Coordinates of C-alpha atoms and ligand atoms in Angstrom, one line a residue:
M15 CA -70.1 -59.9 -40.9
S16 CA -72.7 -59.2 -38.3
Q17 CA -74.8 -56.0 -38.5
A18 CA -73.0 -54.7 -35.4
E19 CA -69.7 -54.8 -37.4
T20 CA -71.0 -53.1 -40.5
G21 CA -73.5 -50.6 -39.0
S22 CA -76.7 -49.7 -40.6
R23 CA -78.7 -46.5 -41.0
A24 CA -80.5 -46.2 -37.7
G25 CA -82.9 -43.3 -36.9
L26 CA -80.8 -40.2 -37.5
E27 CA -81.7 -37.1 -35.4
I28 CA -80.0 -33.7 -35.9
E29 CA -80.6 -30.9 -33.5
V30 CA -79.1 -27.5 -34.2
L31 CA -78.5 -25.2 -31.2
E32 CA -77.7 -21.5 -31.1
D33 CA -74.2 -21.9 -29.7
S34 CA -71.9 -24.2 -27.7
A35 CA -73.5 -23.2 -24.4
A36 CA -77.0 -24.2 -25.7
L37 CA -75.5 -27.4 -27.1
A38 CA -74.0 -28.3 -23.7
H39 CA -77.4 -27.8 -22.0
A40 CA -79.2 -29.9 -24.7
A41 CA -76.6 -32.6 -24.2
A42 CA -77.0 -32.5 -20.4
R43 CA -80.8 -32.8 -20.7
R44 CA -80.3 -35.9 -22.9
F45 CA -77.7 -37.4 -20.6
V46 CA -80.1 -37.1 -17.6
G47 CA -83.0 -38.3 -19.8
L48 CA -81.1 -41.5 -20.8
A49 CA -79.7 -42.2 -17.3
H50 CA -83.1 -42.8 -15.7
P51 CA -84.5 -45.5 -18.1
S52 CA -81.1 -47.3 -18.3
I53 CA -80.9 -47.6 -14.6
D54 CA -84.6 -48.6 -14.3
Q55 CA -84.2 -51.3 -17.0
R56 CA -80.7 -52.5 -16.5
G57 CA -79.7 -51.3 -13.0
R58 CA -76.9 -49.2 -14.5
F59 CA -76.1 -46.4 -16.9
A60 CA -73.0 -47.2 -18.9
V61 CA -71.7 -44.1 -20.7
A62 CA -68.6 -43.7 -22.7
L63 CA -67.2 -40.2 -22.5
A64 CA -65.7 -38.3 -25.5
G65 CA -62.4 -36.6 -25.3
G66 CA -61.2 -33.3 -26.7
S67 CA -62.5 -29.9 -25.7
T68 CA -66.1 -29.7 -26.8
P69 CA -67.6 -32.1 -24.2
A70 CA -66.0 -30.2 -21.3
G71 CA -68.9 -27.8 -21.4
L72 CA -71.3 -30.7 -20.9
Y73 CA -69.2 -32.3 -18.2
R74 CA -69.1 -29.0 -16.2
L75 CA -72.9 -28.7 -16.4
L76 CA -73.4 -32.3 -15.2
A77 CA -71.2 -31.5 -12.2
Q78 CA -73.5 -28.7 -11.0
E79 CA -77.2 -28.4 -10.2
P80 CA -79.8 -28.9 -11.6
Y81 CA -78.2 -31.7 -13.6
R82 CA -75.9 -33.1 -10.9
G83 CA -78.8 -34.0 -8.6
Q84 CA -80.8 -35.6 -11.4
V85 CA -78.3 -38.4 -12.1
N86 CA -78.0 -41.6 -9.9
W87 CA -74.2 -41.5 -10.0
A88 CA -73.9 -44.6 -7.8
R89 CA -75.5 -46.6 -10.7
T90 CA -73.5 -44.8 -13.4
W91 CA -70.5 -46.5 -15.0
V92 CA -68.0 -44.2 -16.9
F93 CA -65.9 -45.5 -19.7
F94 CA -63.9 -43.6 -22.4
G95 CA -64.2 -43.7 -26.2
D96 CA -60.4 -43.2 -26.6
E97 CA -57.4 -42.0 -24.8
R98 CA -54.1 -40.4 -25.6
C99 CA -51.1 -42.5 -24.6
V100 CA -49.9 -40.2 -21.9
P101 CA -50.0 -40.4 -18.1
P102 CA -53.4 -40.0 -16.4
D103 CA -52.4 -36.6 -14.9
S104 CA -51.2 -35.2 -18.2
R105 CA -52.9 -32.1 -19.6
D106 CA -53.4 -34.1 -22.8
S107 CA -55.3 -37.0 -21.0
N108 CA -59.0 -37.4 -21.8
Y109 CA -59.3 -39.0 -18.4
Q110 CA -57.7 -35.9 -16.7
M111 CA -60.1 -33.6 -18.5
A112 CA -63.0 -35.7 -17.4
R113 CA -61.7 -35.8 -13.8
E114 CA -61.2 -32.0 -13.7
T115 CA -64.6 -31.1 -15.2
L116 CA -66.9 -33.9 -13.9
L117 CA -65.5 -36.9 -12.1
D118 CA -64.0 -35.0 -9.1
H119 CA -67.3 -33.2 -8.6
V120 CA -70.0 -35.9 -8.5
P121 CA -70.6 -38.8 -6.1
L122 CA -69.4 -41.4 -8.5
P123 CA -67.8 -44.3 -6.8
E124 CA -64.1 -44.7 -8.0
A125 CA -65.0 -48.4 -8.8
N126 CA -67.4 -47.1 -11.5
V127 CA -64.7 -45.3 -13.5
F128 CA -63.1 -47.4 -16.1
R129 CA -60.2 -45.5 -17.7
I130 CA -57.9 -46.6 -20.5
H131 CA -54.4 -46.8 -19.1
G132 CA -52.6 -44.2 -21.3
E133 CA -49.4 -44.7 -19.3
W134 CA -49.1 -48.4 -20.4
P135 CA -47.7 -49.7 -23.7
P136 CA -50.6 -48.9 -26.1
Q137 CA -51.4 -52.4 -27.2
R138 CA -51.3 -53.7 -23.6
A139 CA -53.7 -50.9 -22.6
A140 CA -56.0 -51.8 -25.6
D141 CA -56.0 -55.5 -24.7
A142 CA -56.7 -54.8 -21.0
Y143 CA -59.5 -52.4 -21.8
A144 CA -61.2 -54.9 -24.2
L145 CA -61.2 -57.5 -21.4
Q146 CA -62.7 -55.0 -19.0
L147 CA -65.4 -54.0 -21.5
R148 CA -66.3 -57.6 -22.1
A149 CA -66.4 -58.3 -18.4
K150 CA -68.6 -55.3 -17.5
L151 CA -70.8 -54.8 -20.6
K152 CA -71.3 -58.0 -22.5
D153 CA -75.0 -58.2 -23.3
E154 CA -76.5 -61.7 -23.1
D155 CA -77.6 -61.5 -26.7
Q156 CA -74.5 -59.8 -28.1
S157 CA -70.8 -60.6 -28.5
W158 CA -70.2 -56.8 -28.4
A159 CA -70.1 -54.6 -25.3
R160 CA -73.1 -52.3 -25.5
F161 CA -73.0 -48.8 -24.1
D162 CA -76.2 -47.2 -23.0
L163 CA -74.8 -43.9 -24.2
L164 CA -71.7 -43.2 -26.3
L165 CA -70.6 -39.6 -26.5
L166 CA -68.5 -38.7 -29.5
G167 CA -66.9 -35.6 -30.9
M168 CA -65.6 -35.0 -34.4
G169 CA -62.4 -33.4 -35.7
D170 CA -62.4 -31.0 -38.7
D171 CA -61.0 -34.0 -40.7
G172 CA -64.0 -36.1 -39.8
H173 CA -62.2 -38.3 -37.3
T174 CA -64.1 -39.5 -34.2
A175 CA -62.7 -41.1 -31.1
S176 CA -59.2 -41.9 -32.4
L177 CA -60.4 -43.3 -35.7
F178 CA -58.7 -41.1 -38.3
P179 CA -59.2 -41.0 -42.1
G180 CA -56.9 -43.5 -43.8
M181 CA -55.5 -45.1 -40.7
P182 CA -55.7 -48.9 -40.3
A183 CA -57.6 -48.7 -37.0
L184 CA -60.7 -47.6 -38.9
A185 CA -60.8 -50.9 -40.7
V186 CA -60.5 -53.2 -37.7
M187 CA -63.8 -55.1 -37.4
D188 CA -62.8 -58.0 -35.1
Q189 CA -61.6 -56.2 -32.0
L190 CA -63.3 -54.0 -29.4
V191 CA -60.3 -51.8 -28.8
V192 CA -57.1 -51.0 -30.7
A193 CA -53.9 -49.0 -30.4
T194 CA -53.2 -46.6 -33.2
G195 CA -50.8 -44.0 -34.4
V196 CA -52.2 -40.6 -35.6
P197 CA -51.6 -38.6 -38.8
E198 CA -48.8 -36.1 -38.5
Y199 CA -51.2 -33.1 -38.5
V200 CA -52.9 -34.3 -35.3
Q201 CA -52.1 -32.8 -31.9
P202 CA -51.1 -34.0 -29.4
N203 CA -49.1 -36.2 -31.8
V204 CA -49.0 -39.3 -29.6
A205 CA -50.3 -42.8 -30.0
R206 CA -53.9 -43.5 -29.0
V207 CA -56.0 -46.3 -27.7
T208 CA -59.5 -46.2 -29.3
L209 CA -62.8 -48.1 -29.4
T210 CA -63.3 -49.6 -32.8
L211 CA -66.0 -48.8 -35.3
P212 CA -68.1 -51.9 -34.7
L213 CA -68.0 -51.2 -31.0
L214 CA -69.1 -47.7 -31.5
N215 CA -71.9 -49.1 -33.7
A216 CA -73.0 -51.5 -31.0
A217 CA -74.1 -48.6 -28.7
A218 CA -77.7 -48.2 -27.7
R219 CA -77.5 -44.5 -28.4
V220 CA -74.7 -42.4 -29.9
L221 CA -74.7 -38.6 -29.2
F222 CA -72.3 -36.5 -31.3
L223 CA -71.4 -33.1 -29.9
V224 CA -69.9 -30.9 -32.6
A225 CA -69.5 -27.1 -32.4
G226 CA -67.6 -24.4 -34.3
E227 CA -67.2 -23.2 -37.8
K228 CA -64.1 -25.3 -38.4
K229 CA -66.3 -28.4 -38.3
A230 CA -68.8 -27.2 -40.9
G231 CA -67.1 -28.8 -43.8
A232 CA -66.9 -32.2 -42.2
V233 CA -70.4 -31.9 -40.9
A234 CA -71.7 -31.2 -44.4
R235 CA -69.8 -34.2 -45.8
V236 CA -71.1 -36.5 -43.1
L237 CA -74.7 -35.2 -42.8
G238 CA -75.3 -33.4 -46.0
R239 CA -77.4 -34.7 -48.9
S240 CA -74.5 -35.6 -51.1
Q241 CA -72.6 -38.4 -49.4
P242 CA -69.0 -38.8 -50.4
A243 CA -67.9 -42.1 -52.0
E244 CA -65.6 -42.7 -49.1
P245 CA -67.5 -41.7 -45.9
L246 CA -65.4 -40.0 -43.2
P247 CA -64.9 -42.0 -40.0
A248 CA -67.6 -40.0 -38.2
G249 CA -70.0 -40.8 -41.1
R250 CA -69.5 -44.5 -40.5
V251 CA -70.9 -44.3 -37.0
R252 CA -74.4 -45.7 -37.6
P253 CA -75.5 -47.7 -34.6
S254 CA -77.0 -51.0 -35.9
G255 CA -79.6 -51.4 -33.1
G256 CA -79.4 -48.0 -31.6
A257 CA -80.2 -44.4 -32.1
L258 CA -78.0 -41.7 -33.5
T259 CA -78.2 -38.0 -32.6
W260 CA -76.0 -35.1 -33.7
L261 CA -76.1 -32.0 -31.6
L262 CA -74.6 -29.1 -33.6
D263 CA -74.2 -25.5 -33.0
R264 CA -75.2 -23.1 -35.8
A265 CA -71.6 -22.5 -36.7
A266 CA -70.9 -26.2 -37.3
A267 CA -74.3 -26.7 -39.1
Q268 CA -73.9 -23.8 -41.5
G269 CA -72.9 -26.0 -44.4
L270 CA -75.8 -28.4 -44.0
D271 CA -78.5 -28.6 -46.6
R272 CA -81.5 -27.8 -44.4
A273 CA -83.6 -30.4 -46.2
A274 CA -81.2 -33.1 -44.9
E275 CA -82.4 -32.6 -41.3
Ligands
6PG19 C1 -59.8 -36.8 -28.7 C2 -61.2 -37.1 -29.0 C3 -61.4 -36.7 -30.4 C4 -62.3 -35.4 -30.3 C5 -62.2 -34.7 -31.6 C6 -63.0 -33.3 -31.5 O1 -59.2 -37.7 -28.0 O2 -59.3 -35.7 -29.0 O3 -61.6 -38.4 -28.8 O4 -62.1 -37.6 -31.2 O5 -63.6 -35.8 -30.0 O6 -60.9 -34.4 -32.0 O7 -62.3 -32.6 -30.5 P1 -62.8 -31.2 -30.1 O8 -64.2 -31.4 -29.5 O9 -61.8 -30.7 -29.1 O10 -62.9 -30.3 -31.3

């Protein structure tokens, strides 16, 4: 199994910010800072957006000055780490959230937005997205599509993207994208389409955005000194040839053993 499929401990960086607003600004600065070299070196900045609510603060900042004018949106390609199987105009759609907070407010060509078709049958949407990723992102030296930046959140159960503890999708190592159900406690309780763990681990840089006291337990399990025997899904994101950064607010970091940083 190649390194990209199993992941390996890349350089782990943890930055703790005072609150979610400071976290959003720290993420915006990193977004801008990564866009420039990606475009200089590869002519494009391929970023996969995270869903949920935490990243909305980052997306709103990117849609306004000073950050908006610092990104070459014409050279930016926007993908999604996962999607709920709902129509694109649904309140539960990650694409809709990105549209409302960012995509409708920046000069990003429509052709540069690659959404997962949540309105299609899940497996068909997954297969189509995998083909699109391969077509747009296949690196000469890799069989995996490689994002320049992958944004991720984490649920209080330690899930990331739509890779949930105990669900089969977490174990899929030979696909880029899979359709999956969700545990009964998850809302919205709809099927999902998600990038797989090996694809997450193929990214050049992974940036987790995690805020709030409810996440403190999972953060401590993922980043604390004592690693659990069975790592949580978010704890298995360790980009093989890329960098890994966790941006936390104080509330989410409160359970961390400071020495682990
Ligand atoms: C989704 C996301 C999911 C999210 C976490 C954290 O589709 O909901 O992909 O993985 O990042 O659930 O969500 P919050 O940031 O809203 O807590």
